[in-house]
PDB file of C-alpha atoms in Angstrom:
ATOM      1  CA  MET M   1      89.296 108.935  98.977  1.00  0.00           C
ATOM      2  CA  LEU M   2      88.739 105.692  98.074  1.00  0.00           C
ATOM      3  CA  GLN M   3      84.722 105.514  98.900  1.00  0.00           C
ATOM      4  CA  SER M   4      83.779 107.984  96.562  1.00  0.00           C
ATOM      5  CA  GLY M   5      85.805 106.360  93.249  1.00  0.00           C
ATOM      6  CA  ARG M   6      87.237 110.326  92.894  1.00  0.00           C
ATOM      7  CA  ALA M   7      90.881 110.729  92.146  1.00  0.00           C
ATOM      8  CA  ASP M   8      91.434 114.282  92.036  1.00  0.00           C
ATOM      9  CA  TYR M   9      92.424 114.582  95.306  1.00  0.00           C
ATOM     10  CA  LEU M  10      94.946 117.072  95.992  1.00  0.00           C
ATOM     11  CA  PRO M  11      96.937 118.037  99.639  1.00  0.00           C
ATOM     12  CA  SER M  12      96.342 121.710 100.128  1.00  0.00           C
ATOM     13  CA  ALA M  13      99.969 123.576 100.525  1.00  0.00           C
ATOM     14  CA  THR M  14      98.524 124.589 104.165  1.00  0.00           C
ATOM     15  CA  ILE M  15      99.922 121.290 104.749  1.00  0.00           C
ATOM     16  CA  VAL M  16     102.699 120.928 101.803  1.00  0.00           C
ATOM     17  CA  ASP M  17     103.904 124.516 102.356  1.00  0.00           C
ATOM     18  CA  ILE M  18     105.293 123.904 106.645  1.00  0.00           C
ATOM     19  CA  MET M  19     106.498 120.583 105.501  1.00  0.00           C
ATOM     20  CA  ASN M  20     108.732 121.903 102.985  1.00  0.00           C
ATOM     21  CA  ASP M  21     109.551 124.699 105.471  1.00  0.00           C
ATOM     22  CA  LEU M  22     110.736 122.042 107.682  1.00  0.00           C
ATOM     23  CA  ASP M  23     112.372 120.055 105.192  1.00  0.00           C
ATOM     24  CA  ASP M  24     110.263 117.119 106.495  1.00  0.00           C
ATOM     25  CA  PRO M  25     111.549 113.481 105.000  1.00  0.00           C
ATOM     26  CA  ARG M  26     108.071 112.286 105.156  1.00  0.00           C
ATOM     27  CA  ARG M  27     106.832 114.124 102.003  1.00  0.00           C
ATOM     28  CA  ALA M  28     108.215 111.092  99.986  1.00  0.00           C
ATOM     29  CA  THR M  29     105.493 109.267 101.387  1.00  0.00           C
ATOM     30  CA  TYR M  30     102.459 111.388 102.485  1.00  0.00           C
ATOM     31  CA  PHE M  31     102.889 113.143  99.050  1.00  0.00           C
ATOM     32  CA  PHE M  32     103.018 111.644  95.196  1.00  0.00           C
ATOM     33  CA  ASN M  33     104.670 113.723  92.330  1.00  0.00           C
ATOM     34  CA  GLU M  34     104.042 113.205  88.983  1.00  0.00           C
ATOM     35  CA  ALA M  35     104.284 116.250  86.713  1.00  0.00           C
ATOM     36  CA  VAL M  36     105.889 118.594  89.096  1.00  0.00           C
ATOM     37  CA  ASP M  37     109.201 119.026  90.126  1.00  0.00           C
ATOM     38  CA  ASP M  38     108.795 119.494  93.418  1.00  0.00           C
ATOM     39  CA  TYR M  39     105.802 119.088  96.392  1.00  0.00           C
ATOM     40  CA  ILE M  40     103.085 121.395  95.611  1.00  0.00           C
ATOM     41  CA  GLY M  41     100.061 122.179  97.214  1.00  0.00           C
ATOM     42  CA  GLY M  42      97.047 123.525  95.722  1.00  0.00           C
ATOM     43  CA  VAL M  43      95.271 126.502  97.200  1.00  0.00           C
ATOM     44  CA  TYR M  44      92.886 125.264 100.051  1.00  0.00           C
ATOM     45  CA  GLY M  45      89.531 125.066  99.271  1.00  0.00           C
ATOM     46  CA  GLY M  46      90.265 126.542  95.625  1.00  0.00           C
ATOM     47  CA  SER M  47      88.929 124.947  92.342  1.00  0.00           C
ATOM     48  CA  ASN M  48      92.623 123.225  91.829  1.00  0.00           C
ATOM     49  CA  ASN M  49      94.120 122.124  88.217  1.00  0.00           C
ATOM     50  CA  TYR M  50      94.965 118.588  88.843  1.00  0.00           C
ATOM     51  CA  GLY M  51      98.492 118.210  87.016  1.00  0.00           C
ATOM     52  CA  SER M  52      99.980 120.779  88.508  1.00  0.00           C
ATOM     53  CA  TYR M  53     100.185 120.050  91.891  1.00  0.00           C
ATOM     54  CA  SER M  54     101.795 116.728  93.960  1.00  0.00           C
ATOM     55  CA  HIS M  55      98.944 114.327  94.815  1.00  0.00           C
ATOM     56  CA  VAL M  56      97.932 112.758  97.433  1.00  0.00           C
ATOM     57  CA  GLY M  57     100.860 109.428  98.339  1.00  0.00           C
ATOM     58  CA  GLU M  58     100.262 106.123  96.660  1.00  0.00           C
ATOM     59  CA  VAL M  59     100.387 104.748  99.855  1.00  0.00           C
ATOM     60  CA  PHE M  60      96.897 106.029 101.398  1.00  0.00           C
ATOM     61  CA  LEU M  61      95.196 105.000  98.642  1.00  0.00           C
ATOM     62  CA  ASP M  62      95.929 101.383  99.617  1.00  0.00           C
ATOM     63  CA  PRO M  63      92.309  99.393 100.457  1.00  0.00           C
ATOM     64  CA  THR M  64      94.617  97.426 103.273  1.00  0.00           C
ATOM     65  CA  LEU M  65      96.633 100.719 104.512  1.00  0.00           C
ATOM     66  CA  PRO M  66      96.438 100.204 108.683  1.00  0.00           C
ATOM     67  CA  GLY M  67      93.332 102.726 110.048  1.00  0.00           C
ATOM     68  CA  ILE M  68      94.872 104.128 113.154  1.00  0.00           C
ATOM     69  CA  LEU M  69      92.795 105.168 116.722  1.00  0.00           C
ATOM     70  CA  LEU M  70      95.639 105.055 119.055  1.00  0.00           C
ATOM     71  CA  ASP M  71      99.333 104.927 118.154  1.00  0.00           C
ATOM     72  CA  TYR M  72     103.077 105.021 119.348  1.00  0.00           C
ATOM     73  CA  VAL M  73     103.302 108.474 118.239  1.00  0.00           C
ATOM     74  CA  GLU M  74     100.054 110.273 119.515  1.00  0.00           C
ATOM     75  CA  VAL M  75     101.465 108.367 122.693  1.00  0.00           C
ATOM     76  CA  GLU M  76     104.536 109.893 123.464  1.00  0.00           C
ATOM     77  CA  PHE M  77     103.266 113.414 122.031  1.00  0.00           C
ATOM     78  CA  ASN M  78     100.894 113.293 124.734  1.00  0.00           C
ATOM     79  CA  LEU M  79     103.204 112.200 127.053  1.00  0.00           C
ATOM     80  CA  THR M  80     105.166 114.984 125.846  1.00  0.00           C
ATOM     81  CA  LYS M  81     102.382 117.364 127.142  1.00  0.00           C
ATOM     82  CA  ALA M  82     102.335 115.816 130.348  1.00  0.00           C
ATOM     83  CA  ALA M  83     105.644 115.959 131.387  1.00  0.00           C
ATOM     84  CA  ASP M  84     105.594 119.851 130.253  1.00  0.00           C
ATOM     85  CA  LEU M  85     102.584 120.541 132.543  1.00  0.00           C
ATOM     86  CA  GLY M  86     104.397 118.867 135.463  1.00  0.00           C
ATOM     87  CA  TYR M  87     102.940 114.674 135.645  1.00  0.00           C
ATOM     88  CA  THR M  88     104.288 112.980 138.088  1.00  0.00           C
ATOM     89  CA  GLY M  89     106.388 109.953 136.103  1.00  0.00           C
ATOM     90  CA  ALA M  90     105.882 111.744 133.388  1.00  0.00           C
ATOM     91  CA  GLY M  91     109.511 111.989 132.119  1.00  0.00           C
ATOM     92  CA  VAL M  92     111.172 114.259 130.516  1.00  0.00           C
ATOM     93  CA  GLU M  93     109.874 116.460 127.680  1.00  0.00           C
ATOM     94  CA  SER M  94     111.896 116.854 125.031  1.00  0.00           C
ATOM     95  CA  ALA M  95     112.881 113.552 124.925  1.00  0.00           C
ATOM     96  CA  HIS M  96     108.798 111.628 124.692  1.00  0.00           C
ATOM     97  CA  TYR M  97     108.677 114.853 121.789  1.00  0.00           C
ATOM     98  CA  ASN M  98     111.975 113.305 119.851  1.00  0.00           C
ATOM     99  CA  ALA M  99     109.953 109.859 120.228  1.00  0.00           C
ATOM    100  CA  ALA M 100     107.782 110.736 118.387  1.00  0.00           C
ATOM    101  CA  ILE M 101     109.124 112.530 115.907  1.00  0.00           C
ATOM    102  CA  THR M 102     111.228 109.509 115.011  1.00  0.00           C
ATOM    103  CA  ALA M 103     108.677 106.914 114.870  1.00  0.00           C
ATOM    104  CA  SER M 104     106.611 108.917 113.049  1.00  0.00           C
ATOM    105  CA  ILE M 105     109.342 109.374 110.518  1.00  0.00           C
ATOM    106  CA  ALA M 106     110.361 105.874 110.441  1.00  0.00           C
ATOM    107  CA  TYR M 107     107.022 104.903 110.329  1.00  0.00           C
ATOM    108  CA  TRP M 108     105.893 106.019 107.013  1.00  0.00           C
ATOM    109  CA  GLY M 109     109.930 105.157 105.111  1.00  0.00           C
ATOM    110  CA  GLY M 110     112.352 107.139 106.931  1.00  0.00           C
ATOM    111  CA  ASN M 111     115.126 106.213 108.898  1.00  0.00           C
ATOM    112  CA  ALA M 112     117.060 107.323 112.151  1.00  0.00           C
ATOM    113  CA  ALA M 113     119.575 109.397 110.515  1.00  0.00           C
ATOM    114  CA  ASP M 114     116.027 111.162 108.485  1.00  0.00           C
ATOM    115  CA  ALA M 115     114.762 111.757 111.844  1.00  0.00           C
ATOM    116  CA  THR M 116     118.172 112.898 114.116  1.00  0.00           C
ATOM    117  CA  ALA M 117     118.378 115.387 110.947  1.00  0.00           C
ATOM    118  CA  TYR M 118     114.751 116.787 111.504  1.00  0.00           C
ATOM    119  CA  LEU M 119     115.401 116.964 114.538  1.00  0.00           C
ATOM    120  CA  ALA M 120     118.371 118.863 114.688  1.00  0.00           C
ATOM    121  CA  GLN M 121     116.538 121.480 112.843  1.00  0.00           C
ATOM    122  CA  PRO M 122     116.765 124.681 115.425  1.00  0.00           C
ATOM    123  CA  SER M 123     112.988 125.167 114.370  1.00  0.00           C
ATOM    124  CA  VAL M 124     112.658 121.219 115.292  1.00  0.00           C
ATOM    125  CA  ALA M 125     114.336 120.776 118.287  1.00  0.00           C
ATOM    126  CA  TYR M 126     112.252 120.918 120.756  1.00  0.00           C
ATOM    127  CA  ASP M 127     111.436 124.261 122.380  1.00  0.00           C
ATOM    128  CA  GLY M 128     108.464 124.153 124.657  1.00  0.00           C
ATOM    129  CA  SER M 129     105.810 126.121 122.790  1.00  0.00           C
ATOM    130  CA  ASN M 130     102.269 125.381 121.787  1.00  0.00           C
ATOM    131  CA  GLU M 131     102.626 126.054 118.007  1.00  0.00           C
ATOM    132  CA  GLN M 132     106.194 123.967 117.683  1.00  0.00           C
ATOM    133  CA  PHE M 133     104.339 121.024 119.873  1.00  0.00           C
ATOM    134  CA  ALA M 134     101.018 120.791 117.645  1.00  0.00           C
ATOM    135  CA  THR M 135     102.196 121.471 114.476  1.00  0.00           C
ATOM    136  CA  GLN M 136     104.237 118.475 115.104  1.00  0.00           C
ATOM    137  CA  ILE M 137     101.456 116.451 116.596  1.00  0.00           C
ATOM    138  CA  TRP M 138      99.568 118.140 112.940  1.00  0.00           C
ATOM    139  CA  ILE M 139     101.685 116.944 110.569  1.00  0.00           C
ATOM    140  CA  ALA M 140     102.062 113.470 112.389  1.00  0.00           C
ATOM    141  CA  MET M 141      98.386 112.654 112.422  1.00  0.00           C
ATOM    142  CA  PHE M 142      98.108 112.604 108.733  1.00  0.00           C
ATOM    143  CA  ASN M 143      96.570 110.081 108.034  1.00  0.00           C
ATOM    144  CA  ASN M 144      94.252 110.437 111.296  1.00  0.00           C
ATOM    145  CA  SER M 145      92.563 113.960 109.951  1.00  0.00           C
ATOM    146  CA  PHE M 146      90.110 113.947 112.774  1.00  0.00           C
ATOM    147  CA  GLU M 147      92.506 113.722 115.609  1.00  0.00           C
ATOM    148  CA  GLY M 148      94.854 116.543 113.720  1.00  0.00           C
ATOM    149  CA  TRP M 149      91.640 118.981 113.681  1.00  0.00           C
ATOM    150  CA  SER M 150      91.625 118.969 117.342  1.00  0.00           C
ATOM    151  CA  VAL M 151      94.596 119.437 117.459  1.00  0.00           C
ATOM    152  CA  TRP M 152      94.887 122.289 115.717  1.00  0.00           C
ATOM    153  CA  ARG M 153      91.509 123.426 117.718  1.00  0.00           C
ATOM    154  CA  LYS M 154      93.079 123.009 120.963  1.00  0.00           C
ATOM    155  CA  TYR M 155      96.415 125.101 120.444  1.00  0.00           C
ATOM    156  CA  ASP M 156      95.239 127.643 117.062  1.00  0.00           C
ATOM    157  CA  ALA M 157      97.868 126.305 115.893  1.00  0.00           C
ATOM    158  CA  PRO M 158      99.793 125.776 113.230  1.00  0.00           C
ATOM    159  CA  GLY M 159      98.557 128.803 111.144  1.00  0.00           C
ATOM    160  CA  PHE M 160      96.878 128.110 108.276  1.00  0.00           C
ATOM    161  CA  VAL M 161      96.421 130.432 105.081  1.00  0.00           C
ATOM    162  CA  LEU M 162      93.264 130.258 103.844  1.00  0.00           C
ATOM    163  CA  PRO M 163      91.290 131.921 100.093  1.00  0.00           C
ATOM    164  CA  GLU M 164      90.714 135.468 101.079  1.00  0.00           C
ATOM    165  CA  ASP M 165      88.357 135.608  98.547  1.00  0.00           C
ATOM    166  CA  SER M 166      85.795 132.614  99.665  1.00  0.00           C
ATOM    167  CA  GLY M 167      84.929 133.312 103.050  1.00  0.00           C
ATOM    168  CA  ASN M 168      86.128 130.211 103.644  1.00  0.00           C
ATOM    169  CA  PHE M 169      86.724 129.411 107.356  1.00  0.00           C
ATOM    170  CA  VAL M 170      88.198 125.914 109.228  1.00  0.00           C
ATOM    171  CA  PRO M 171      84.538 124.943 111.474  1.00  0.00           C
ATOM    172  CA  LEU M 172      85.789 124.280 115.292  1.00  0.00           C
ATOM    173  CA  ARG M 173      83.191 121.659 115.727  1.00  0.00           C
ATOM    174  CA  TYR M 174      80.167 119.663 114.169  1.00  0.00           C
ATOM    175  CA  THR M 175      77.270 120.795 114.898  1.00  0.00           C
ATOM    176  CA  TYR M 176      73.890 118.974 115.914  1.00  0.00           C
ATOM    177  CA  PRO M 177      72.565 116.587 114.090  1.00  0.00           C
ATOM    178  CA  VAL M 178      69.546 117.438 112.015  1.00  0.00           C
ATOM    179  CA  ASN M 179      67.193 114.754 113.527  1.00  0.00           C
ATOM    180  CA  GLU M 180      68.661 116.798 117.510  1.00  0.00           C
ATOM    181  CA  GLN M 181      66.583 119.456 116.122  1.00  0.00           C
ATOM    182  CA  ASN M 182      63.190 117.990 114.883  1.00  0.00           C
ATOM    183  CA  LEU M 183      63.015 114.849 117.744  1.00  0.00           C
ATOM    184  CA  ASN M 184      64.684 116.756 120.668  1.00  0.00           C
ATOM    185  CA  PHE M 185      64.084 120.355 120.056  1.00  0.00           C
ATOM    186  CA  ALA M 186      63.470 121.987 123.693  1.00  0.00           C
ATOM    187  CA  ASN M 187      66.764 120.142 124.427  1.00  0.00           C
ATOM    188  CA  TYR M 188      68.461 121.142 121.567  1.00  0.00           C
ATOM    189  CA  GLN M 189      67.560 124.498 122.170  1.00  0.00           C
ATOM    190  CA  ALA M 190      68.562 124.140 125.460  1.00  0.00           C
ATOM    191  CA  ALA M 191      72.146 123.080 124.535  1.00  0.00           C
ATOM    192  CA  SER M 192      72.532 125.558 121.704  1.00  0.00           C
ATOM    193  CA  ASN M 193      71.565 128.541 123.452  1.00  0.00           C
ATOM    194  CA  ALA M 194      74.306 127.128 126.917  1.00  0.00           C
ATOM    195  CA  ILE M 195      77.293 126.643 123.956  1.00  0.00           C
ATOM    196  CA  GLY M 196      76.190 130.296 122.467  1.00  0.00           C
ATOM    197  CA  GLY M 197      74.911 129.111 119.219  1.00  0.00           C
ATOM    198  CA  ASP M 198      74.843 126.201 116.772  1.00  0.00           C
ATOM    199  CA  ASP M 199      77.729 127.184 114.831  1.00  0.00           C
ATOM    200  CA  GLN M 200      80.548 125.552 113.003  1.00  0.00           C
ATOM    201  CA  GLN M 201      82.353 128.225 114.101  1.00  0.00           C
ATOM    202  CA  THR M 202      81.268 128.041 118.391  1.00  0.00           C
ATOM    203  CA  PRO M 203      84.096 128.106 119.701  1.00  0.00           C
ATOM    204  CA  ILE M 204      84.990 124.876 122.070  1.00  0.00           C
ATOM    205  CA  PHE M 205      88.563 124.975 123.240  1.00  0.00           C
ATOM    206  CA  TRP M 206      89.054 128.548 124.097  1.00  0.00           C
ATOM    207  CA  ASN M 207      87.413 131.650 124.649  1.00  0.00           C
ATOM    208  CA  GLU M 208      86.189 134.219 122.067  1.00  0.00           C
ATOM    209  CA  LYS M 209      84.639 137.183 122.516  1.00  0.00           C
TER     210      LYS M 209
END
């Protein structure tokens, strides 16, 4: 957002609606309401009236905001899954899950009471499902969008509502660079054929027929 010089980016309903349903305390930081009374996300992939929706939180417009590659929150989520898979010494799934969410809420300006109330909700309290697990990582990775995208690709969750009339889809992978096609065609073609085609919808984490 800073490098482009644009000031009209909006959070989409994809994440705003999910966080509204969960009464997520991080909304106050993630989103900035100027002319609207509630948290309202724009239509994903659509042409939105900037003044009719919530805006991206002001903290994300700060050029000194740290760029996080891997933090305590993500480590705790990874330990949650390690424990769920039975890795020796990984600890207790729910404890790591609760620690991850609590740390994320604290990082974005919440407090212990906010985290406790959030985790007490039946839809948030750890149940071991991939849908819940992926949704919570995805929310926590708001400032690390590449990781959030990877989580969605891996678990096929959370569910997204895409525009019905646009033919839009969420890419599953990056295609190979044009330089590979131009300068390394034989190997590019072999690699492309091996994965079923060099397309944004070529599945990489799960099998689709």
